[in-house]
Tab-separated table of N, CA and C in Angstrom:
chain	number	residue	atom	x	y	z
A	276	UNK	N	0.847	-1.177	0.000
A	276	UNK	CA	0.000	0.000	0.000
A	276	UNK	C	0.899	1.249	0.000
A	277	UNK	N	0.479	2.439	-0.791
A	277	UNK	CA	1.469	3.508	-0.672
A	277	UNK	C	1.227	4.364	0.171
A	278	UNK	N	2.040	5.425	0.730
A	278	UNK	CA	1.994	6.022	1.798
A	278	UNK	C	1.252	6.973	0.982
A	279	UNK	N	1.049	8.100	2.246
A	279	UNK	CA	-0.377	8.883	2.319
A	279	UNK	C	0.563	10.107	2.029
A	280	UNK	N	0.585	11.033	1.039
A	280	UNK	CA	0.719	12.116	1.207
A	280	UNK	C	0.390	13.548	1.646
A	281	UNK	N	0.496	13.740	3.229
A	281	UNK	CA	-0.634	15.061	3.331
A	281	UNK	C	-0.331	16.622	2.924
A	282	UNK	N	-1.462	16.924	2.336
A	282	UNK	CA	-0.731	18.663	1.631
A	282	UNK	C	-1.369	19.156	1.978
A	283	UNK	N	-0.594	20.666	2.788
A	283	UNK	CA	-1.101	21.544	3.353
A	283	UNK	C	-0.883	23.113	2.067
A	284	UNK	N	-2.142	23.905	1.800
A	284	UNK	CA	-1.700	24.559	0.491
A	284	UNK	C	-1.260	25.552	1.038
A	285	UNK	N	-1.714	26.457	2.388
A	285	UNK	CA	-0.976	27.421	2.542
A	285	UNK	C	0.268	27.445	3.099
A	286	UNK	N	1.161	27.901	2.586
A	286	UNK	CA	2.693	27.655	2.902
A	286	UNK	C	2.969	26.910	1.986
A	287	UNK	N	2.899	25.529	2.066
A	287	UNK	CA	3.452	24.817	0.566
A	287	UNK	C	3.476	25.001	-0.832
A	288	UNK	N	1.823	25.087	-0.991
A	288	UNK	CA	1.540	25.099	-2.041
A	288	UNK	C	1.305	27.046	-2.581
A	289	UNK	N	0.932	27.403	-1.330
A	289	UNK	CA	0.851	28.559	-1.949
A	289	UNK	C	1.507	29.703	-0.888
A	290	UNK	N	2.783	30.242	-1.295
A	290	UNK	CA	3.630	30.255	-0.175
A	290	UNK	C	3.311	32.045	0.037
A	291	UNK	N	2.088	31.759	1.143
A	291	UNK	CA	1.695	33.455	1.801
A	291	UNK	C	2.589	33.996	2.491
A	292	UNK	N	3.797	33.762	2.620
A	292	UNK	CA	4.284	34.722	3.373
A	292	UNK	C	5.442	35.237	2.690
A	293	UNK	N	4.925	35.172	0.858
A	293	UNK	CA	5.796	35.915	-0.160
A	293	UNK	C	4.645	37.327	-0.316
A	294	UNK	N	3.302	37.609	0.398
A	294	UNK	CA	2.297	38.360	-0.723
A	294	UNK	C	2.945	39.649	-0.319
A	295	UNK	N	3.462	40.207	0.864
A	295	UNK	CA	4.132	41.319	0.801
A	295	UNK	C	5.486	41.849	-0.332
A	296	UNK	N	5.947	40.900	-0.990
A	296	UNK	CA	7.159	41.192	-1.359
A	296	UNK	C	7.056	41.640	-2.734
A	297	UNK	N	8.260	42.438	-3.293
A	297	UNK	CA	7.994	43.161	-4.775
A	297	UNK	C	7.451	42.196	-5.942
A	298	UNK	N	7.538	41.031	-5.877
A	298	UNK	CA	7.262	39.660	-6.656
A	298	UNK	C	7.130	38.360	-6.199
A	299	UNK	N	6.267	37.460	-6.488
A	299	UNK	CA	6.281	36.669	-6.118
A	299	UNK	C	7.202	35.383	-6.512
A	300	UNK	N	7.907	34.507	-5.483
A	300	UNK	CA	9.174	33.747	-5.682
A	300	UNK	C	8.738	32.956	-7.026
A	301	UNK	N	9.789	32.658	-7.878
A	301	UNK	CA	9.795	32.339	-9.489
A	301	UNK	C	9.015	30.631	-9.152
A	302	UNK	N	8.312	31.178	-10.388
A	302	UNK	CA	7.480	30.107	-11.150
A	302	UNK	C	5.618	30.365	-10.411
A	303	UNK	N	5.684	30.886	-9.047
A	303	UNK	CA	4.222	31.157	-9.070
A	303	UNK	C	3.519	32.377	-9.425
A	304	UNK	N	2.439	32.067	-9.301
A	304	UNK	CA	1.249	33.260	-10.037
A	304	UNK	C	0.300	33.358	-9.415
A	305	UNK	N	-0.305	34.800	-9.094
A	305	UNK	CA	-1.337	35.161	-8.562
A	305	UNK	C	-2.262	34.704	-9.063
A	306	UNK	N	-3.468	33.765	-8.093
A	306	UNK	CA	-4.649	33.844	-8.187
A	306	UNK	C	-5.548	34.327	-7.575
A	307	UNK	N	-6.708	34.982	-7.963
A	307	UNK	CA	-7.793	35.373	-7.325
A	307	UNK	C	-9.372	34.645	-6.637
A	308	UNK	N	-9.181	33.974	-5.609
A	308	UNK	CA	-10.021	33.142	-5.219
A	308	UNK	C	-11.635	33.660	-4.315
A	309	UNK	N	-12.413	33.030	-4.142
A	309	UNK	CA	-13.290	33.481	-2.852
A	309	UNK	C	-13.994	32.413	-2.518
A	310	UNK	N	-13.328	31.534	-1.516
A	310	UNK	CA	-13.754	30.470	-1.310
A	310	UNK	C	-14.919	30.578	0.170
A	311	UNK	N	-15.790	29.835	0.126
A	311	UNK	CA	-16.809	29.683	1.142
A	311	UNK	C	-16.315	30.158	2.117
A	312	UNK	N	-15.617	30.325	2.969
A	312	UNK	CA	-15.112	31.133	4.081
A	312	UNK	C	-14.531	32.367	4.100
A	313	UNK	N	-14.303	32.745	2.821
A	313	UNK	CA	-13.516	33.787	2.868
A	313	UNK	C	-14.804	34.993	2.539
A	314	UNK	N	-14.890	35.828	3.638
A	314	UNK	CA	-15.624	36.561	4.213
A	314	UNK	C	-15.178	38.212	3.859
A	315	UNK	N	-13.965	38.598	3.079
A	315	UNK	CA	-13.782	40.164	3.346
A	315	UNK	C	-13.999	40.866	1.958
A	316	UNK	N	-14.494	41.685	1.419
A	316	UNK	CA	-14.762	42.501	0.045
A	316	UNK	C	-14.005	41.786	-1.218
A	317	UNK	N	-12.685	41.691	-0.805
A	317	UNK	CA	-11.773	41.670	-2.062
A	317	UNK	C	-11.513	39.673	-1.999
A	318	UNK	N	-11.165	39.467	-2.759
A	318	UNK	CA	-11.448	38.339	-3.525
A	318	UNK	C	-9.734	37.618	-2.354
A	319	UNK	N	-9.542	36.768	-2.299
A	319	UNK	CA	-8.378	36.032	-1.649
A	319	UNK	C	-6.981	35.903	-2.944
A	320	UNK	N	-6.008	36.357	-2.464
A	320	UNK	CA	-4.920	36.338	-3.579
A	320	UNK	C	-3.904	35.170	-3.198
A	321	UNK	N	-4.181	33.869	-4.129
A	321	UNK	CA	-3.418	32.834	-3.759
A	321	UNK	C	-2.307	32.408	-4.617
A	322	UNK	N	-0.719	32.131	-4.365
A	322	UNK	CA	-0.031	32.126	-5.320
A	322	UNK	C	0.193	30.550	-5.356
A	323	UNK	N	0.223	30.218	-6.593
A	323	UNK	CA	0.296	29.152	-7.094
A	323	UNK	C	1.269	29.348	-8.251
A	324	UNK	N	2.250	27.678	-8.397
A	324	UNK	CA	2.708	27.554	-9.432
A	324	UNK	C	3.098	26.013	-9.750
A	325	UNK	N	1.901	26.071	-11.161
A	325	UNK	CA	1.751	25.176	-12.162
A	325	UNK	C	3.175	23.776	-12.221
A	326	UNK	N	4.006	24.427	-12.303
A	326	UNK	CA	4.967	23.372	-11.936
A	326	UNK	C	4.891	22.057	-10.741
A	327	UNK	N	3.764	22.689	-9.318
A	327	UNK	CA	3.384	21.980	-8.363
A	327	UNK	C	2.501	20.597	-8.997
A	328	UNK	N	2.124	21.325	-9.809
A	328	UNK	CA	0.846	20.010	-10.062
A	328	UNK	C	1.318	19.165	-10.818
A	329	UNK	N	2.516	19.454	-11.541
A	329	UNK	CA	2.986	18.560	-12.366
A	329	UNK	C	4.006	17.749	-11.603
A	330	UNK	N	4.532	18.088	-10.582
A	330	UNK	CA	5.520	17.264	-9.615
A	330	UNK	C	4.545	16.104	-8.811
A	331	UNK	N	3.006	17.085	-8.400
A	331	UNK	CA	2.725	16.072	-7.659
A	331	UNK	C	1.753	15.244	-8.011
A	332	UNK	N	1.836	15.020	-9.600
A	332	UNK	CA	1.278	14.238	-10.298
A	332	UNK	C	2.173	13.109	-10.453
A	333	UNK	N	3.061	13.488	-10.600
A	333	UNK	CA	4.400	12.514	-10.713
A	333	UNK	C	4.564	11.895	-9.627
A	334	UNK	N	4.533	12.301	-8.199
A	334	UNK	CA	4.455	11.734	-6.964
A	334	UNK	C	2.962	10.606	-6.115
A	335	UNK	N	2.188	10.849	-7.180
A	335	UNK	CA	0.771	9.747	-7.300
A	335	UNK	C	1.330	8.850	-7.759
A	336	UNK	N	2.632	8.416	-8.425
A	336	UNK	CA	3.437	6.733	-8.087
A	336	UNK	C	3.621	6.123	-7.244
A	337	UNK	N	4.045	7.098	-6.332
A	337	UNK	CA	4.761	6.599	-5.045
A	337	UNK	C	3.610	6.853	-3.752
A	338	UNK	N	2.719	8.072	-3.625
A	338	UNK	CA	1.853	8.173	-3.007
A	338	UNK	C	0.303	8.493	-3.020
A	339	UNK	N	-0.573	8.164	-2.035
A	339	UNK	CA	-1.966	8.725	-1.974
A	339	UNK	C	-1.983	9.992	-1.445
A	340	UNK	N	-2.150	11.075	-2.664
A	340	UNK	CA	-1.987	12.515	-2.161
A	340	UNK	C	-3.630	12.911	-1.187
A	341	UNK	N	-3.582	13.619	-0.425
A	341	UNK	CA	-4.648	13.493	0.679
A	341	UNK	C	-4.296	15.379	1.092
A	342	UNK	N	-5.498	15.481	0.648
A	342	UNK	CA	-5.662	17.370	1.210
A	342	UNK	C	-5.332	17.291	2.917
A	343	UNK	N	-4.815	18.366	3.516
A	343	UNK	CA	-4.373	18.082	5.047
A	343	UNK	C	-4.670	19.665	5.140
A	344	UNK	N	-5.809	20.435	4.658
A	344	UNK	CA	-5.842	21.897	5.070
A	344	UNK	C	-7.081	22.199	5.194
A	345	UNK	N	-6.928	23.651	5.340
A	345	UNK	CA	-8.260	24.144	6.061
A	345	UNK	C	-9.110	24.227	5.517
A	346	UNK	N	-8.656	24.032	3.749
A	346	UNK	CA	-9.916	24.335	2.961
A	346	UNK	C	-10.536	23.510	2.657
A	347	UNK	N	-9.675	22.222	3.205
A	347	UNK	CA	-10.871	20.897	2.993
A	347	UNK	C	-11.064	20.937	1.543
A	348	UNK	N	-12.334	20.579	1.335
A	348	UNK	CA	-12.943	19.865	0.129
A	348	UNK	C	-12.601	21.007	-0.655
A	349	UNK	N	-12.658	22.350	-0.202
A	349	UNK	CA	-12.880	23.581	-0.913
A	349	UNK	C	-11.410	23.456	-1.795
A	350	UNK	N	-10.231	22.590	-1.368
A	350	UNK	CA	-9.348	22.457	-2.124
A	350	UNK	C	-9.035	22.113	-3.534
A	351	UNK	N	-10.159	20.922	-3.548
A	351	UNK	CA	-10.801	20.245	-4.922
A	351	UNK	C	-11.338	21.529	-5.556
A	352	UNK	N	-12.163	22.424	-5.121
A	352	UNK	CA	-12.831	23.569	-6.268
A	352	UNK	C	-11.894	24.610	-6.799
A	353	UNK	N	-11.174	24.892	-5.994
A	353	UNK	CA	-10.141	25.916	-5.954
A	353	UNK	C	-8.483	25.606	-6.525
A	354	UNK	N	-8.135	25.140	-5.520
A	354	UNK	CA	-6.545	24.743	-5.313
A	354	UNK	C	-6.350	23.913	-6.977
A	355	UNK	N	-6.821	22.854	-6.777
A	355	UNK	CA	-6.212	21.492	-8.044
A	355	UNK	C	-6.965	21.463	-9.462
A	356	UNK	N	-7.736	22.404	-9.480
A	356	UNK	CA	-8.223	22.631	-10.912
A	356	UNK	C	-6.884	23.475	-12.158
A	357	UNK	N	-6.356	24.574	-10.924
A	357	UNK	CA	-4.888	25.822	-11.007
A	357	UNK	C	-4.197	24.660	-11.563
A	358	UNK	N	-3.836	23.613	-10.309
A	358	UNK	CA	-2.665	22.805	-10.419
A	358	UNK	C	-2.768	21.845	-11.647
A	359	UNK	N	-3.926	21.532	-11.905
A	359	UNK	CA	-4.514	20.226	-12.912
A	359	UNK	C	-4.079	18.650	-11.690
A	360	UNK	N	-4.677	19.134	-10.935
A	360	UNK	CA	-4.903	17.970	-10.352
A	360	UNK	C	-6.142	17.023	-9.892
A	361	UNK	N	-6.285	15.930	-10.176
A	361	UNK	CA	-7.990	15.149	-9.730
A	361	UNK	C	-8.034	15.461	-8.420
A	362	UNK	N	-9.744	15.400	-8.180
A	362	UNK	CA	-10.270	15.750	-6.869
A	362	UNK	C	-9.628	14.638	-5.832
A	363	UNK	N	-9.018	15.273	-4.813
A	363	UNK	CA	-8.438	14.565	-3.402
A	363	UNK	C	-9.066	14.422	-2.161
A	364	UNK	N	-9.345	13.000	-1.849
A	364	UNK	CA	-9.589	12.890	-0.720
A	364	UNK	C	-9.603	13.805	0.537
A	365	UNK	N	-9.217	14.374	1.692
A	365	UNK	CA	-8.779	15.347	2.404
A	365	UNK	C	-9.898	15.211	3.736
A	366	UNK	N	-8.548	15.489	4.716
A	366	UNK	CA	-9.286	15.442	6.096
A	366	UNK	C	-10.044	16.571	6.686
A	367	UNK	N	-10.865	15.733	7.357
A	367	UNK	CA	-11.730	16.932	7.702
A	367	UNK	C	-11.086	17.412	9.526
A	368	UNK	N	-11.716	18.339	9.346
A	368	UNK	CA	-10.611	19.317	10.427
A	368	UNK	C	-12.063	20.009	11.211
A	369	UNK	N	-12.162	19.183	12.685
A	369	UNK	CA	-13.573	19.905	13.186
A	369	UNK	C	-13.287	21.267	13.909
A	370	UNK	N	-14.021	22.444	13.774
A	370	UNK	CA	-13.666	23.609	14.130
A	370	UNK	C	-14.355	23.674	15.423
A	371	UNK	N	-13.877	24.844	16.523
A	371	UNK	CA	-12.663	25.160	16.411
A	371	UNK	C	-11.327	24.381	16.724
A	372	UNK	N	-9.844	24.780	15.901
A	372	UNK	CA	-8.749	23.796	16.093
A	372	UNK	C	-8.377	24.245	17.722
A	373	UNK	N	-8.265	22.881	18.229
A	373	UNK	CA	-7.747	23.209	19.447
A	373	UNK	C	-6.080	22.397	19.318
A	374	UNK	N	-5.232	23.376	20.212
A	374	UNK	CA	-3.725	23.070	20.326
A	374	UNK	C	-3.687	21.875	20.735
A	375	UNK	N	-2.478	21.291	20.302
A	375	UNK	CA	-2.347	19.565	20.349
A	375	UNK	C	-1.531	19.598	21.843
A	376	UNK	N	-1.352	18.542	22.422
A	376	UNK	CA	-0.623	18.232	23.440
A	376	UNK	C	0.855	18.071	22.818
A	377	UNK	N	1.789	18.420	24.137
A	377	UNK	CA	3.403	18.978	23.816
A	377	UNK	C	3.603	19.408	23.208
A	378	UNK	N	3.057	20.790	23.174
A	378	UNK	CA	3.369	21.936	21.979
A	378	UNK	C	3.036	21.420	20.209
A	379	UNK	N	2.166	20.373	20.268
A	379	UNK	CA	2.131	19.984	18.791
A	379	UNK	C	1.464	20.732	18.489
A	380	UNK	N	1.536	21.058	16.800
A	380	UNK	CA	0.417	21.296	16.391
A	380	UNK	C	-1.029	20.911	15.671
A	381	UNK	N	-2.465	21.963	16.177
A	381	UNK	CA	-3.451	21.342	15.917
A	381	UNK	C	-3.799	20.061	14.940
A	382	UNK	N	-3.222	19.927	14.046
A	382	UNK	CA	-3.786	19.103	12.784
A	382	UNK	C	-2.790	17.465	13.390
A	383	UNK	N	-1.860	17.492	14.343
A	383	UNK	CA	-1.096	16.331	13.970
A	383	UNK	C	-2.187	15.286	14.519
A	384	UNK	N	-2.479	15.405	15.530
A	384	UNK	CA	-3.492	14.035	16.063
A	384	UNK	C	-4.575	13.523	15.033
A	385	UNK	N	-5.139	14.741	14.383
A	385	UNK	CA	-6.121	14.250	13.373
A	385	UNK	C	-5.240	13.252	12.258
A	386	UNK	N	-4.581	13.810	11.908
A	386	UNK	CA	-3.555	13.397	10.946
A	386	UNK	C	-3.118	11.997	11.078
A	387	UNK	N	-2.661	11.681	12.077
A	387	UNK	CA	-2.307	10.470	12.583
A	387	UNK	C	-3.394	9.210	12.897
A	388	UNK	N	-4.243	9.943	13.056
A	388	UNK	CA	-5.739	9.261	12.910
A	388	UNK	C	-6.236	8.819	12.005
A	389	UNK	N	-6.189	10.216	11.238
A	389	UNK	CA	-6.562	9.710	8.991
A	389	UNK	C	-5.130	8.446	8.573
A	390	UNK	N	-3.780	8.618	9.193
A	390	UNK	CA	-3.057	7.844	8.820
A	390	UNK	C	-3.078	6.166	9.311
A	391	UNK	N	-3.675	6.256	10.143
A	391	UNK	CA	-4.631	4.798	10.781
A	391	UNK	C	-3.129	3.647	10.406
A	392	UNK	N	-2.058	3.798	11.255
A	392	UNK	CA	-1.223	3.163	11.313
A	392	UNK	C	-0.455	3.177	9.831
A	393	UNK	N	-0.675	3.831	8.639
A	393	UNK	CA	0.009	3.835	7.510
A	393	UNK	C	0.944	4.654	7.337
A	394	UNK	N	2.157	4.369	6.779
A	394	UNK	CA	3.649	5.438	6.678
A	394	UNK	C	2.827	6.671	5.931
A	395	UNK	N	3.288	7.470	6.016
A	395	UNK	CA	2.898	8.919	5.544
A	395	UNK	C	4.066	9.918	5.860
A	396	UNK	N	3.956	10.794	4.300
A	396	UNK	CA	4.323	12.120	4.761
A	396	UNK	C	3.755	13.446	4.468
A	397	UNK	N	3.792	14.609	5.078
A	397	UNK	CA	3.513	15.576	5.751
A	397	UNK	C	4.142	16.733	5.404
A	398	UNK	N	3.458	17.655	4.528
A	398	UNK	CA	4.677	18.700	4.254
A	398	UNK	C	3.447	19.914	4.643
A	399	UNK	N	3.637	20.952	5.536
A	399	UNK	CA	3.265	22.234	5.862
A	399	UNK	C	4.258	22.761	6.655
A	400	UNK	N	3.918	24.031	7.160
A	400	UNK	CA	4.569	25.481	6.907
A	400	UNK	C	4.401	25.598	8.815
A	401	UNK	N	3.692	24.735	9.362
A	401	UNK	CA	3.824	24.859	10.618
A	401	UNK	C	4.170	23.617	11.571
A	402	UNK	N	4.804	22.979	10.863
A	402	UNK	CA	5.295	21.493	12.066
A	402	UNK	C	6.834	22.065	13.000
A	403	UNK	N	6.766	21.282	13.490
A	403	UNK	CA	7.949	21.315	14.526
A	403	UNK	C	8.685	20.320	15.129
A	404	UNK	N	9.734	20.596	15.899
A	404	UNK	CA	10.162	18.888	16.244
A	404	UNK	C	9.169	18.411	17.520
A	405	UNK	N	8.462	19.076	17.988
A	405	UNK	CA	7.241	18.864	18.808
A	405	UNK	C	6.251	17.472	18.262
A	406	UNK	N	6.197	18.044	16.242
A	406	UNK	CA	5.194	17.080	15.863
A	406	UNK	C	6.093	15.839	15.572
A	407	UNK	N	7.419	16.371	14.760
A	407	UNK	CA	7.627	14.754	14.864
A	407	UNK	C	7.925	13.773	16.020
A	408	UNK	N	8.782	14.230	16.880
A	408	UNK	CA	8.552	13.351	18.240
A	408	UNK	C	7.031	12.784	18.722
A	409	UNK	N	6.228	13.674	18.662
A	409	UNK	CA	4.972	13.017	18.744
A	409	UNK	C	4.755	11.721	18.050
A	410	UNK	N	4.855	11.984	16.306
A	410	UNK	CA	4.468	11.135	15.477
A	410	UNK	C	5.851	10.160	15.713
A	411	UNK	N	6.392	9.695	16.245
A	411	UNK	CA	7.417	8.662	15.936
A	411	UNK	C	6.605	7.917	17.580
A	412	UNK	N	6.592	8.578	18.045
A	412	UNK	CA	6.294	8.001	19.672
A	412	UNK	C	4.644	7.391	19.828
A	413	UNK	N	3.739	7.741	19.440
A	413	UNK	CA	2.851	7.299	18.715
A	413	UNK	C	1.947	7.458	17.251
A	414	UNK	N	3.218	6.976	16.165
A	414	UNK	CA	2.246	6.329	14.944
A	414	UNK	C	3.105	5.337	14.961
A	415	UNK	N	2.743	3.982	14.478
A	415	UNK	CA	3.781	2.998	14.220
A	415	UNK	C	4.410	2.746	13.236
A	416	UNK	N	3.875	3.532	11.989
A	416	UNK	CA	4.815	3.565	10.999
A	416	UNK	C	5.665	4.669	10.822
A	417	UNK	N	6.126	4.575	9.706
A	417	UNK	CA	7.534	5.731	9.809
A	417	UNK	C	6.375	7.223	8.628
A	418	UNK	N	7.132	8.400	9.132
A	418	UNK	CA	6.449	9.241	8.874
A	418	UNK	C	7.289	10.396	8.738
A	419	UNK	N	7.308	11.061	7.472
A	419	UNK	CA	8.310	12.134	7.036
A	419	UNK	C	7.430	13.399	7.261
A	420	UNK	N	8.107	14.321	7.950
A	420	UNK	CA	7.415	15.620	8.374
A	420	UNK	C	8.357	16.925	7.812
A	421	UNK	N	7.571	17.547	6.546
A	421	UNK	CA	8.639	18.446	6.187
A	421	UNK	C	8.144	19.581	6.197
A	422	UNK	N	8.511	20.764	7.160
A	422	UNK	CA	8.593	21.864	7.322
A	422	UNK	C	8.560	22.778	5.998
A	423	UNK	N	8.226	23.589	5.764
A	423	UNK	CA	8.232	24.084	4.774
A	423	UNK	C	8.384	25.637	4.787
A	424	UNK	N	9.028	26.630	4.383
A	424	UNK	CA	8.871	27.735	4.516
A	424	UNK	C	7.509	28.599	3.934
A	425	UNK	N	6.838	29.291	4.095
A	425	UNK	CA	5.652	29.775	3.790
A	425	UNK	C	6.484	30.700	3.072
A	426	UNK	N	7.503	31.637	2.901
A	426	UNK	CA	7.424	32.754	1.998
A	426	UNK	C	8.285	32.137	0.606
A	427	UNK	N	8.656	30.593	0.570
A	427	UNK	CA	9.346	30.403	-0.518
A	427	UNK	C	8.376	29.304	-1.360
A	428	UNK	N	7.649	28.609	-0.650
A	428	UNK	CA	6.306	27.122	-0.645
A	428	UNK	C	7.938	26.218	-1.097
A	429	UNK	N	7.314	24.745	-1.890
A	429	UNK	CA	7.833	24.078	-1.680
A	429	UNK	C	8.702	23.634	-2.832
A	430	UNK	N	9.872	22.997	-2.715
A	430	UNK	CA	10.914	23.695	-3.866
A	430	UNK	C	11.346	22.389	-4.432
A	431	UNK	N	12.227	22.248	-5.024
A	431	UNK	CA	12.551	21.260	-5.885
A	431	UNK	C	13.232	19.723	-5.081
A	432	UNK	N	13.688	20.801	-4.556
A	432	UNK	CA	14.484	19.590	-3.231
A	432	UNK	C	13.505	18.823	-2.414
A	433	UNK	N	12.718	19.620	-1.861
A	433	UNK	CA	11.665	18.962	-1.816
A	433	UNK	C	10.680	17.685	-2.048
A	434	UNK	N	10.691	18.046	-3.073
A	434	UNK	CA	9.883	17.060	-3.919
A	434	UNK	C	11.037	15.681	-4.429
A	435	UNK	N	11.772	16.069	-4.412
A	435	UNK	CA	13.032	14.992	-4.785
A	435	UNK	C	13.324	14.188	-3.405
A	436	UNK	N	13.328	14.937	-2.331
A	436	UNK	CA	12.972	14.323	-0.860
A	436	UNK	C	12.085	13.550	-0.514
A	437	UNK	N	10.879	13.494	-1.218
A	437	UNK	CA	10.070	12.751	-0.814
A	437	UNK	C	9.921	11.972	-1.827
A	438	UNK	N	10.774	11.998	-2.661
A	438	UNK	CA	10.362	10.637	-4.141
A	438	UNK	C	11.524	9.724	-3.366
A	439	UNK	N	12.579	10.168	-2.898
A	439	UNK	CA	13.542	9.607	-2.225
A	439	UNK	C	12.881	8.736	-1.177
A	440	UNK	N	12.359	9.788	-0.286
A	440	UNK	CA	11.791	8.517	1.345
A	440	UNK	C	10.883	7.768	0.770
A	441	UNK	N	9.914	7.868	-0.201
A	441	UNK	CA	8.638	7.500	-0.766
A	441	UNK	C	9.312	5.840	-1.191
A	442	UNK	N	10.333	5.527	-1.875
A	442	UNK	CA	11.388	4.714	-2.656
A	442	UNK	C	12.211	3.706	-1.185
A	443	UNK	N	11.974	4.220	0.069
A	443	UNK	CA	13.124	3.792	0.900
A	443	UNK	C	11.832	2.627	1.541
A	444	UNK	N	10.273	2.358	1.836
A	444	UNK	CA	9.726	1.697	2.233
A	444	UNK	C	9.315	0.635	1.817
């Protein structure tokens, strides 16, 4: 069975903590979204780049890609149509997130739950060594947790990182 890939879009996929800067880091592109939650006048500006969807199309060899964000399903309408990616499974996340035990963060317990004893990896913009100690201490399989910078999303190395661990099970 292949491991579970969970994707988190903000920070990874769409790296917000470039929208202040004179340009956005090479290869993504502004999109203009307004997804069911998003509540303020002006439309949501999400950067995406096309190159993502084609890596992690390539990575549906090795894994079951699995939405791991807030937008949930809203990811399928929004996010992977940009990317050209088929509609993804994705966990649901009951509101409000409450903080995980030992400084983890909110999403890992769910996570580990959707991973129901299966190797998985994990790439967002807010893990820590909090979550992986967690996840090694209780999940029983092995589980790659990759940090990701939010103002750069997720880069080539990256993705070559996880075709790598994806290859080692």
């Amino acid at each position: 069975m292949k491991p579970l890939l969970f994707l988190d879009v903000d920070g990874p996929l769409n790296p917000y903590g470039a929208l202040s800067a004179p340009a956005p880091p090479d290869g993504f592109h502004p999109h203009r979204m307004r997804p069911a939650g998003w509540s303020w006048p002006e439309p949501l500006t999400v950067l995406l780049d096309p190159d993502h969807g084609t890596r992690l199309r390539a990575l549906q060899r090795h894994y079951e890609l699995v939405w791991a964000t807030t937008w949930e399903d809203e990811a399928n309408a929004w996010i992977a149509p940009v990317l050209g990616l088929p509609p993804l499974p994705y966990v649901d996340f009951p509101a409000p997130a409450v903080p995980g035990p030992a400084g983890t963060f909110w999403k890992t317990r769910r996570l580990l739950a959707y991973a129901d004893g299966r190797r998985f990896a994990w790439v967002d913009d807010d893990l820590t060594e909090a979550d992986e100690l967690w996840a090694r201490r209780h999940h029983p399989a092995p589980a790659l947790l990759l940090q990701i910078d939010r103002s750069v999303g997720l880069r080539e190395a990256d993705f070559d990182r996880l075709e790598r661990w994806a290859d080692t099970g």
